[in-house]
Amino acid sequence: MEALFFYLFGGLALISSFFVIFLRKPVHNAVALIFTFFCLAGLYLILGAEFVAMIQVLVYAGAIMVLFLFVIMLLNLEEEEAIEGRGNKFRRWLGGFAAVVVFLLLAPVWLMQALPVVKGTFPPEKVQELGNTVWIARLLFTDYLLPFEVASVLLLAAIVGAVFFAMKRM
Amino acid sequence: MVTLGAIVLVIIKVLLALGVIMTAIAYITLMERKVLAFLQVRLGPNRVGPWGLLQPLADGIKLLFKEEITVAGADKVLYLLAPAVVMVCALLPFAVVPFGKGIVGESFLGIPLDQFDLGKGILADIDTGILFIFAISSLSVYGVVLGGWASNNKYSLLGATRASAQMISYELALGMSVVGVLLLTGSLSLVKIVEDQDWIWKWNCFRQPLAFLIFLIAGSAEVCRTPFDFVECENELVAGYQTEYSSMKFGMFYLAEYGHLLLLSSLVTTLFLGGWQGPILPPFVWFSAKVFFMLFFFIWIRGTYPRLRYDKLMHFGWKVLLPASLVNVVATAVIYSLYLGGKA
C-alpha cells in the first residue's frame, strides 16, 4: 500500500517537474510546479509527517505560487520573451554545469544498495505518541526558540521592506 | 489487516457522503431562490414539481444540454482545468468534517469497523483536520485565477485578479480567528474540537464570540457571498472570471460556489456551534439542523445587505478584521494560560 502511493506520488512529482522545465508557456510551468508541490506533500504524508505535508500545501502551493502566478499573469510574459531569456549562452552552460554537479552528488546514493539504518532522535513510534503537531510546537518553542525568533525577525524585515517600496510608489 | 470488505465499505461510505453532499448542494440553489423570494415578498420557483422541488433537476438538465463554447483565444488546457480545480477544492474538505458520532458496534456484516475510520462519523479522522481544510481551500483560488486568465478576456482577468486578492486577504483573518478555538481545544483535529463542546455553554460561539463574528465575516468574504461578492460584480465586470464559461463548465463553477457555502456552514457548525452535539435527537440530525440554520443565515444576509465598495473591502480586511483576530488570539492565550491553567 505504502509502496503503491510512493510510486504514484513520486512518479507524478517527477513527470510534473519535467513539465516545469519543458513546457513553453510560463503560466503552464507555474501550474506544473504547483502540482509538483502537491505531490511532494503526498510523499510527506507517507513519511507520517502530516503537519509538514499540510504546511507544504498551504504555504508553497497555496500562498507562494499564487504570487508567482500573479506576477507572470500581470507582466503577461509571452512565449517569445521567455525563450529569448533562455538564449543566453553563459546561463545555459551554468545550468548544464549545475545539473552535472547535482548528478555527481546524488550518484553515490544511487549506487548504494541499501541505506545504512541510523536511528534518529525521532523515530516514528515516538512521533506517533503525541502527534507531530505537538512535537513540532514543543521543539520550536523550547530547543529551537532562537532560530524561530530570528526567522520571524527576517520575515518582519521583509514586510517592512515591502511597505517601504509600496509607500515610495504612492 | 486490510480486508477487501473494508475497502468496499469505505468506498460505499465515501459515495454515500458524496451523494448526500451533491444533493444538498443542488437543493441549496433552490433554497436560496425560495428564501430570497420569501424575503422579497415573491413566490420564487414554483412551476417544476410541487413547490418547485424539481427545479434543481431541471436546471441541471438545462445546463447539461446547453452548447459548449470554447473561446477562440483561450488557453485550452487551463480553460478546462479551472472548473475542475474549483469543484475538487469545494468537495475535498468534506472528508474531514465530522457529521455524526459514529456507529456503536465492533463490526458490520462480519467486517471489523476499526480500519479506515469506518465506524466513525467522519470520512478521514486525521490529526491535522483544520489545516487540511485550509490547505485545500487555499488551492481553490487557482481555479479562479486560471479560469480568468485562460478565458483571454479582460473582464475575466480583472474579475480573477480581484477575487484572488480578496480571497488571499480574508484567508488570513479566517485562519487567525480559528486559532483561538484551537488554543481552547488544544488540538487541530475537528473531531476533538466537536467533542470538546459537549454542553451548550461550552460551544465556542460563547467562549470565543469575537472569533465567531470574524469567522462569519471572513468566511462569507472567502466564499464570495454578498456583501463581498465582487467576483461577479455584474455592473462592473459582467460576470467576473466565469464570463466566458458556458454549459456544464459554468455549472461546475456554480455548484462549487454552493459547495463552498455548504462547507462554510458545516465549518461554522463544527467549530463554533458544537457540531453534532445536542440532546435527544440523533447526532446527524443535529448537525444537519445547525448547517441548515447557517445556510439560512447566509442567504438572509444576502437578501439584506448591499455590496460594499472594493477599496472599503480591502481596508476592512487588512485594517479591522486581521488586527481584531490577532487581538483575539493574544487575549485568548493570556487568559487561557493565566486563569484557566493550560492543560497541554
Coordinates of C-alpha atoms in Angstrom, one line a residue:
Chain A
M1 CA 0.0 0.0 0.0
E2 CA 2.7 2.5 1.1
A3 CA 4.9 1.5 -1.9
L4 CA 2.0 2.0 -4.3
F5 CA 1.4 5.5 -3.1
F6 CA 5.1 6.2 -3.0
Y7 CA 5.5 5.3 -6.7
L8 CA 2.3 7.2 -7.5
F9 CA 3.3 10.5 -5.9
G10 CA 7.0 10.1 -6.7
G11 CA 6.2 9.4 -10.4
L12 CA 3.8 12.2 -10.7
A13 CA 6.2 14.6 -9.0
L14 CA 8.9 13.6 -11.5
I15 CA 6.7 13.9 -14.5
S16 CA 5.3 17.3 -13.4
S17 CA 8.8 18.6 -12.7
F18 CA 9.8 17.7 -16.2
F19 CA 6.8 19.7 -17.3
V20 CA 8.0 22.6 -15.2
I21 CA 11.2 22.7 -17.3
F22 CA 10.0 21.8 -20.8
L23 CA 6.6 23.5 -21.2
R24 CA 6.7 26.6 -23.3
K25 CA 4.3 29.0 -21.6
P26 CA 5.3 30.4 -18.2
V27 CA 1.8 30.0 -16.7
H28 CA 1.9 26.3 -17.6
N29 CA 5.3 26.0 -15.9
A30 CA 3.9 27.6 -12.8
V31 CA 0.9 25.2 -12.7
A32 CA 3.1 22.2 -13.2
L33 CA 5.2 23.5 -10.3
I34 CA 2.1 23.7 -8.1
F35 CA 1.3 20.1 -8.9
T36 CA 4.8 19.1 -8.0
F37 CA 4.5 20.7 -4.6
F38 CA 1.2 18.9 -4.1
C39 CA 2.8 15.5 -4.9
L40 CA 5.7 16.3 -2.5
A41 CA 3.1 16.9 0.2
G42 CA 1.8 13.4 -0.6
L43 CA 5.3 12.0 -0.1
Y44 CA 5.5 13.7 3.3
L45 CA 2.2 12.1 4.3
I46 CA 3.6 8.7 3.5
L47 CA 6.5 9.5 5.8
G48 CA 4.0 10.2 8.6
A49 CA 4.8 13.9 8.6
E50 CA 1.2 15.2 8.4
F51 CA 1.9 18.7 9.7
V52 CA 4.7 19.3 7.3
A53 CA 2.5 18.0 4.4
M54 CA -0.3 20.4 5.2
I55 CA 2.0 23.3 5.6
Q56 CA 3.7 22.4 2.3
V57 CA 0.3 22.7 0.5
L58 CA -0.8 25.7 2.5
V59 CA 2.4 27.8 2.2
Y60 CA 4.2 26.6 -1.0
A61 CA 1.3 25.5 -3.2
G62 CA -1.3 27.8 -1.8
A63 CA 0.4 31.1 -1.0
I64 CA 3.8 31.4 -2.6
M65 CA 2.8 30.1 -6.0
V66 CA -0.2 32.4 -6.1
L67 CA 2.2 35.3 -6.0
F68 CA 4.3 33.7 -8.8
L69 CA 1.3 33.2 -10.9
F70 CA 0.2 36.8 -10.3
V71 CA 3.5 38.2 -11.4
I72 CA 3.5 36.0 -14.5
M73 CA -0.1 36.9 -15.4
L74 CA 0.2 40.6 -14.8
L75 CA 3.5 41.0 -16.6
N76 CA 1.8 38.9 -19.3
L77 CA 5.1 37.1 -20.1
E78 CA 4.7 35.7 -23.6
E79 CA 6.3 32.7 -25.1
E80 CA 8.8 34.5 -27.2
E81 CA 10.1 36.7 -24.4
A82 CA 10.6 33.6 -22.2
I83 CA 12.6 31.8 -24.9
E84 CA 14.7 34.9 -25.6
G85 CA 15.7 34.8 -21.9
R86 CA 16.8 31.2 -22.4
G87 CA 19.0 32.1 -25.3
N88 CA 21.7 33.4 -23.0
K89 CA 24.7 31.1 -23.7
F90 CA 26.5 31.7 -20.4
R91 CA 23.3 30.8 -18.5
R92 CA 23.0 27.6 -20.5
W93 CA 26.5 26.5 -19.6
L94 CA 25.9 27.4 -16.0
G95 CA 22.7 25.3 -15.9
G96 CA 24.4 22.3 -17.5
F97 CA 27.3 22.5 -15.0
A98 CA 24.9 22.7 -12.1
A99 CA 23.0 19.7 -13.4
V100 CA 26.2 17.6 -13.7
V101 CA 27.3 18.6 -10.1
V102 CA 23.9 17.6 -8.7
F103 CA 24.0 14.3 -10.5
L104 CA 27.5 13.6 -9.2
L105 CA 26.4 14.4 -5.7
L106 CA 23.5 12.1 -5.9
A107 CA 25.3 9.3 -7.8
P108 CA 26.7 7.6 -4.6
V109 CA 23.2 7.4 -3.1
W110 CA 22.0 5.7 -6.3
L111 CA 24.9 3.2 -6.3
M112 CA 24.2 2.3 -2.7
Q113 CA 22.2 -1.0 -2.4
A114 CA 20.6 -0.2 0.9
L115 CA 20.9 2.9 3.1
P116 CA 22.6 2.2 6.4
V117 CA 19.9 2.4 9.1
V118 CA 20.6 5.2 11.6
K119 CA 18.0 5.7 14.3
G120 CA 17.4 9.4 14.8
T121 CA 16.1 11.1 17.9
F122 CA 12.6 11.0 16.5
P123 CA 11.6 7.5 15.3
P124 CA 8.0 7.2 14.0
E125 CA 6.9 5.5 17.2
K126 CA 7.9 8.5 19.3
V127 CA 6.2 10.9 17.0
Q128 CA 3.0 8.9 16.9
E129 CA 2.9 9.1 20.7
L130 CA 1.9 12.8 20.8
G131 CA 1.2 13.5 17.1
N132 CA 3.7 15.5 15.1
T133 CA 2.0 18.9 15.6
V134 CA 2.6 18.8 19.3
W135 CA 6.2 17.7 18.8
I136 CA 7.0 20.5 16.3
A137 CA 5.4 23.1 18.6
R138 CA 7.3 21.8 21.6
L139 CA 10.6 21.8 19.8
L140 CA 10.1 25.2 18.1
F141 CA 9.3 26.9 21.4
T142 CA 12.0 25.3 23.5
D143 CA 15.1 24.0 21.8
Y144 CA 14.8 26.0 18.7
L145 CA 13.4 29.2 20.1
L146 CA 16.3 31.4 18.9
P147 CA 16.3 30.3 15.2
F148 CA 12.5 30.6 15.3
E149 CA 12.6 34.2 16.5
V150 CA 15.4 35.0 14.1
A151 CA 13.3 33.7 11.2
S152 CA 10.4 35.8 12.4
V153 CA 12.6 38.9 12.5
L154 CA 13.7 38.2 9.0
L155 CA 10.0 38.0 7.8
L156 CA 9.2 41.2 9.7
A157 CA 12.1 42.9 7.9
A158 CA 10.7 41.7 4.5
I159 CA 7.3 43.1 5.4
V160 CA 8.8 46.5 6.4
G161 CA 10.7 46.5 3.1
A162 CA 7.6 45.7 1.1
V163 CA 5.7 48.5 2.8
F164 CA 8.6 50.9 2.2
F165 CA 8.6 50.2 -1.6
A166 CA 4.8 50.5 -1.7
M167 CA 4.9 53.9 0.1
K168 CA 7.5 55.2 -2.3
R169 CA 5.2 54.5 -5.3
M170 CA 2.4 56.4 -3.6
Chain B
M1 CA -5.1 -6.4 8.2
V2 CA -6.8 -4.6 5.4
T3 CA -9.6 -6.7 4.0
L4 CA -11.4 -6.4 0.7
G5 CA -14.7 -6.0 2.6
A6 CA -13.4 -3.0 4.4
I7 CA -12.2 -1.4 1.2
V8 CA -15.7 -1.9 -0.4
L9 CA -17.3 -0.5 2.7
V10 CA -15.1 2.6 2.7
I11 CA -15.9 3.2 -1.0
I12 CA -19.6 2.9 -0.2
K13 CA -19.3 5.3 2.7
V14 CA -17.5 7.9 0.5
L15 CA -20.0 7.6 -2.3
L16 CA -22.9 7.9 0.1
A17 CA -21.4 11.0 1.6
L18 CA -20.7 12.4 -1.8
G19 CA -24.3 11.7 -2.9
V20 CA -25.7 13.5 0.2
I21 CA -23.4 16.5 -0.4
M22 CA -24.1 16.8 -4.1
T23 CA -27.9 16.6 -3.5
A24 CA -27.6 19.1 -0.7
I25 CA -25.7 21.5 -3.0
A26 CA -28.3 21.1 -5.7
Y27 CA -31.1 21.9 -3.2
I28 CA -29.2 24.9 -1.7
T29 CA -29.6 26.6 -5.1
L30 CA -33.4 26.1 -4.8
M31 CA -33.4 27.1 -1.1
E32 CA -31.6 30.3 -1.9
R33 CA -34.1 31.2 -4.6
K34 CA -37.0 30.3 -2.3
V35 CA -35.7 32.2 0.7
L36 CA -34.7 35.2 -1.3
A37 CA -38.2 35.2 -2.8
F38 CA -39.7 35.0 0.6
L39 CA -37.6 37.9 1.8
Q40 CA -38.6 40.0 -1.2
V41 CA -42.3 39.0 -0.9
R42 CA -42.3 36.9 -4.1
L43 CA -43.2 33.3 -4.7
G44 CA -39.9 32.1 -6.2
P45 CA -39.7 29.0 -8.5
N46 CA -43.0 27.1 -8.3
R47 CA -43.6 25.6 -11.8
V48 CA -41.4 22.4 -11.8
G49 CA -42.9 19.9 -9.4
P50 CA -44.7 20.7 -6.1
W51 CA -43.4 23.9 -4.6
G52 CA -40.7 23.9 -7.3
L53 CA -39.0 20.9 -5.7
L54 CA -37.8 19.6 -9.1
Q55 CA -36.2 22.9 -10.1
P56 CA -32.6 21.8 -9.4
L57 CA -33.1 18.8 -11.6
A58 CA -34.5 21.0 -14.4
D59 CA -31.6 23.4 -14.0
G60 CA -29.1 20.6 -14.2
I61 CA -30.6 19.1 -17.4
K62 CA -30.7 22.6 -18.9
L63 CA -27.0 23.2 -18.2
L64 CA -26.0 19.8 -19.5
F65 CA -27.8 20.3 -22.8
K66 CA -26.6 23.8 -23.5
E67 CA -24.0 24.3 -26.1
E68 CA -20.3 24.2 -25.1
I69 CA -18.5 27.3 -26.2
T70 CA -14.7 27.5 -26.0
V71 CA -13.4 30.9 -26.8
A72 CA -11.0 31.1 -29.7
G73 CA -8.2 32.8 -27.9
A74 CA -8.5 30.6 -24.8
D75 CA -5.7 28.5 -23.3
K76 CA -7.5 25.2 -23.9
V77 CA -5.8 23.1 -21.1
L78 CA -6.2 25.7 -18.3
Y79 CA -9.6 26.6 -19.5
L80 CA -10.7 23.0 -18.9
L81 CA -8.7 22.6 -15.8
A82 CA -10.1 25.6 -13.9
P83 CA -13.7 24.4 -13.2
A84 CA -12.3 21.0 -12.2
V85 CA -9.9 22.6 -9.7
V86 CA -12.7 24.7 -8.2
M87 CA -15.0 21.7 -7.9
V88 CA -12.4 19.4 -6.3
C89 CA -11.4 22.1 -3.8
A90 CA -15.0 22.5 -2.9
L91 CA -15.7 18.8 -2.3
L92 CA -12.4 17.5 -0.9
P93 CA -12.6 19.3 2.5
F94 CA -15.8 17.5 3.4
A95 CA -13.6 14.4 4.0
V96 CA -12.5 15.8 7.4
V97 CA -15.8 17.3 8.6
P98 CA -17.3 15.2 11.4
F99 CA -21.0 14.8 10.7
G100 CA -22.0 12.4 13.4
K101 CA -20.9 10.4 16.4
G102 CA -20.3 7.2 14.6
I103 CA -21.7 3.7 14.7
V104 CA -21.9 1.8 18.0
G105 CA -20.6 -1.7 17.5
E106 CA -17.5 -3.5 16.5
S107 CA -18.3 -4.9 13.1
F108 CA -20.7 -4.7 10.2
L109 CA -21.5 -7.9 8.2
G110 CA -18.6 -9.5 9.8
I111 CA -16.2 -6.7 8.8
P112 CA -14.4 -5.1 11.7
L113 CA -15.0 -1.3 11.7
D114 CA -11.7 -0.2 13.3
Q115 CA -10.0 0.2 9.9
F116 CA -10.1 3.3 7.7
D117 CA -12.2 5.2 10.3
L118 CA -15.2 3.1 9.2
G119 CA -17.0 3.2 12.5
K120 CA -16.6 7.0 12.9
G121 CA -18.9 9.7 11.8
I122 CA -16.3 11.2 9.6
L123 CA -14.6 10.1 6.4
A124 CA -11.0 10.6 7.5
D125 CA -10.2 11.3 11.1
I126 CA -6.8 13.0 10.6
D127 CA -4.9 14.8 13.3
T128 CA -4.5 18.0 11.3
G129 CA -8.1 18.3 10.1
I130 CA -8.5 22.0 10.2
L131 CA -5.1 22.5 8.5
F132 CA -6.2 20.1 5.7
I133 CA -9.3 22.3 5.1
F134 CA -7.3 25.5 5.0
A135 CA -4.7 23.9 2.7
I136 CA -7.3 22.6 0.2
S137 CA -9.3 25.8 0.2
S138 CA -6.2 27.8 -0.3
L139 CA -5.8 25.9 -3.6
S140 CA -9.3 26.9 -4.8
V141 CA -8.0 30.4 -5.6
Y142 CA -6.2 28.8 -8.6
G143 CA -9.4 27.7 -10.2
V144 CA -10.5 31.3 -10.2
V145 CA -7.2 32.8 -11.3
L146 CA -6.6 30.2 -14.1
G147 CA -10.2 30.4 -15.3
G148 CA -9.9 34.2 -15.5
W149 CA -6.6 34.1 -17.2
A150 CA -7.3 31.3 -19.7
S151 CA -10.5 32.9 -21.0
N152 CA -8.5 35.6 -22.6
N153 CA -11.0 38.3 -21.7
K154 CA -10.3 41.5 -19.9
Y155 CA -13.4 41.2 -17.7
S156 CA -12.4 37.7 -16.7
L157 CA -8.9 38.7 -15.9
L158 CA -10.0 41.7 -13.8
G159 CA -12.5 39.6 -12.0
A160 CA -10.0 36.9 -11.3
T161 CA -7.4 39.4 -10.0
R162 CA -10.0 40.9 -7.7
A163 CA -11.3 37.7 -6.5
S164 CA -7.9 36.2 -5.7
A165 CA -6.8 39.4 -3.9
Q166 CA -9.9 39.2 -1.8
M167 CA -9.6 35.5 -1.1
I168 CA -6.0 35.8 -0.1
S169 CA -6.6 38.8 2.2
Y170 CA -9.5 37.3 4.0
E171 CA -7.9 33.9 4.4
L172 CA -5.5 35.4 6.9
A173 CA -8.3 36.7 9.2
L174 CA -10.2 33.4 8.7
G175 CA -7.2 31.4 9.8
M176 CA -6.3 33.7 12.7
S177 CA -9.9 33.6 14.1
V178 CA -9.7 29.8 14.3
V179 CA -6.5 29.9 16.3
G180 CA -8.5 31.0 19.4
V181 CA -10.7 27.9 19.2
L182 CA -7.6 25.7 18.6
L183 CA -6.0 27.2 21.7
L184 CA -9.0 26.3 23.9
T185 CA -9.3 22.8 22.5
G186 CA -5.5 22.1 22.3
S187 CA -5.9 20.1 19.1
L188 CA -6.1 20.6 15.3
S189 CA -8.5 17.7 15.0
L190 CA -12.1 18.6 14.2
V191 CA -13.3 15.5 16.0
K192 CA -11.7 16.7 19.2
I193 CA -13.0 20.2 18.7
V194 CA -16.5 18.9 18.5
E195 CA -16.1 16.5 21.4
D196 CA -14.8 19.4 23.5
Q197 CA -18.1 21.4 23.1
D198 CA -20.3 18.8 24.8
W199 CA -22.6 21.3 26.5
I200 CA -24.3 24.4 25.2
W201 CA -22.3 26.9 27.3
K202 CA -19.2 25.2 26.1
W203 CA -20.0 25.9 22.5
N204 CA -17.2 28.0 21.0
C205 CA -19.6 30.8 19.9
F206 CA -20.0 31.7 23.6
R207 CA -16.4 31.1 24.6
Q208 CA -15.0 32.9 21.5
P209 CA -17.6 35.4 20.5
L210 CA -15.2 37.7 18.7
A211 CA -13.6 34.8 16.8
F212 CA -17.2 33.7 15.8
L213 CA -18.0 37.1 14.4
I214 CA -14.7 37.4 12.5
F215 CA -15.1 33.8 11.1
L216 CA -18.6 34.6 9.9
I217 CA -17.5 37.8 8.1
A218 CA -14.2 36.5 6.7
G219 CA -15.9 33.2 5.8
S220 CA -18.6 34.9 3.7
A221 CA -15.9 37.0 2.0
E222 CA -13.9 33.8 1.4
V223 CA -16.8 32.2 -0.4
C224 CA -17.6 35.5 -2.1
R225 CA -21.2 36.0 -0.8
T226 CA -22.9 39.3 -0.7
P227 CA -21.9 41.8 0.7
F228 CA -18.5 40.6 -0.6
D229 CA -19.4 39.3 -4.0
F230 CA -17.0 41.4 -6.0
V231 CA -16.1 38.3 -8.0
E232 CA -19.2 38.6 -10.1
C233 CA -20.0 42.3 -9.6
E234 CA -22.2 42.4 -12.7
N235 CA -22.4 46.1 -13.2
E236 CA -18.6 46.4 -13.4
L237 CA -17.3 43.1 -14.5
V238 CA -20.1 41.3 -16.5
A239 CA -19.7 38.0 -14.5
G240 CA -16.1 38.2 -13.4
Y241 CA -13.9 35.2 -14.0
Q242 CA -16.7 33.0 -15.3
T243 CA -17.8 35.3 -18.1
E244 CA -16.6 33.1 -20.9
Y245 CA -17.8 29.8 -19.4
S246 CA -20.9 28.1 -20.7
S247 CA -22.8 24.9 -20.3
M248 CA -21.6 22.4 -17.6
K249 CA -18.3 24.2 -17.1
F250 CA -20.2 27.2 -15.9
G251 CA -22.4 24.7 -14.0
M252 CA -19.3 23.4 -12.2
F253 CA -18.4 26.9 -11.1
Y254 CA -21.9 27.5 -10.0
L255 CA -22.1 24.2 -8.0
A256 CA -18.7 24.8 -6.5
E257 CA -19.9 28.2 -5.2
Y258 CA -22.7 26.5 -3.3
G259 CA -20.4 23.7 -2.3
H260 CA -18.2 26.3 -0.6
L261 CA -21.2 27.8 1.1
L262 CA -22.2 24.4 2.4
L263 CA -18.6 23.8 3.6
L264 CA -18.6 27.2 5.3
S265 CA -21.8 26.4 7.1
S266 CA -20.5 23.0 8.2
L267 CA -17.3 24.6 9.4
V268 CA -19.2 27.2 11.4
T269 CA -21.3 24.4 12.9
T270 CA -18.3 22.3 13.7
L271 CA -16.0 25.0 15.1
F272 CA -18.5 27.2 16.9
L273 CA -21.9 25.6 17.3
G274 CA -20.9 22.3 18.8
G275 CA -21.0 20.2 15.6
W276 CA -23.3 17.1 16.1
Q277 CA -23.7 17.6 19.8
G278 CA -27.2 18.0 21.1
P279 CA -29.8 16.3 23.3
I280 CA -32.4 13.6 22.4
L281 CA -32.2 13.7 18.6
P282 CA -29.6 11.7 16.8
P283 CA -26.2 13.5 16.1
F284 CA -26.6 13.6 12.3
V285 CA -30.0 15.4 12.7
W286 CA -28.5 18.0 15.0
F287 CA -25.6 18.5 12.6
S288 CA -27.9 18.9 9.6
A289 CA -30.2 21.3 11.5
K290 CA -27.4 23.6 12.5
V291 CA -26.0 23.6 9.0
F292 CA -29.4 24.3 7.6
F293 CA -29.7 27.2 10.1
M294 CA -26.3 28.6 9.0
L295 CA -27.3 28.3 5.3
F296 CA -30.5 30.2 6.0
F297 CA -28.4 32.8 7.9
F298 CA -26.1 33.4 4.9
I299 CA -29.0 33.7 2.5
W300 CA -30.7 36.1 4.9
I301 CA -27.6 38.2 4.8
R302 CA -27.5 38.1 1.1
G303 CA -31.1 39.3 1.0
T304 CA -30.4 42.2 3.4
Y305 CA -27.1 43.9 2.7
P306 CA -25.9 45.7 -0.5
R307 CA -22.5 45.2 -1.9
L308 CA -19.5 47.0 -0.4
R309 CA -17.1 49.1 -2.3
Y310 CA -13.9 47.3 -3.3
D311 CA -11.4 49.6 -1.6
K312 CA -13.5 49.6 1.5
L313 CA -13.4 45.8 1.5
M314 CA -9.6 45.6 1.3
H315 CA -9.3 48.3 4.1
F316 CA -11.8 46.4 6.2
G317 CA -10.0 43.1 5.7
W318 CA -6.5 44.3 6.5
K319 CA -7.1 47.1 9.0
V320 CA -10.0 45.9 11.0
L321 CA -10.5 42.1 10.7
L322 CA -6.9 41.0 10.8
P323 CA -5.9 43.2 13.9
A324 CA -9.1 42.2 15.6
S325 CA -8.3 38.5 15.1
L326 CA -4.8 39.0 16.3
V327 CA -6.1 40.7 19.5
N328 CA -8.4 37.8 20.0
V329 CA -5.6 35.3 19.7
V330 CA -3.4 37.2 22.2
A331 CA -6.3 37.7 24.7
T332 CA -7.3 34.0 24.5
A333 CA -3.7 32.9 25.0
V334 CA -3.2 35.2 28.0
I335 CA -6.5 34.3 29.7
Y336 CA -6.0 30.6 28.9
S337 CA -2.5 30.4 30.5
L338 CA -3.1 32.7 33.4
Y339 CA -6.6 31.9 34.6
L340 CA -7.7 28.6 33.2
G341 CA -4.3 26.8 33.7
G342 CA -3.0 25.3 30.4
K343 CA -3.5 21.6 30.2
A344 CA -1.4 20.8 27.1

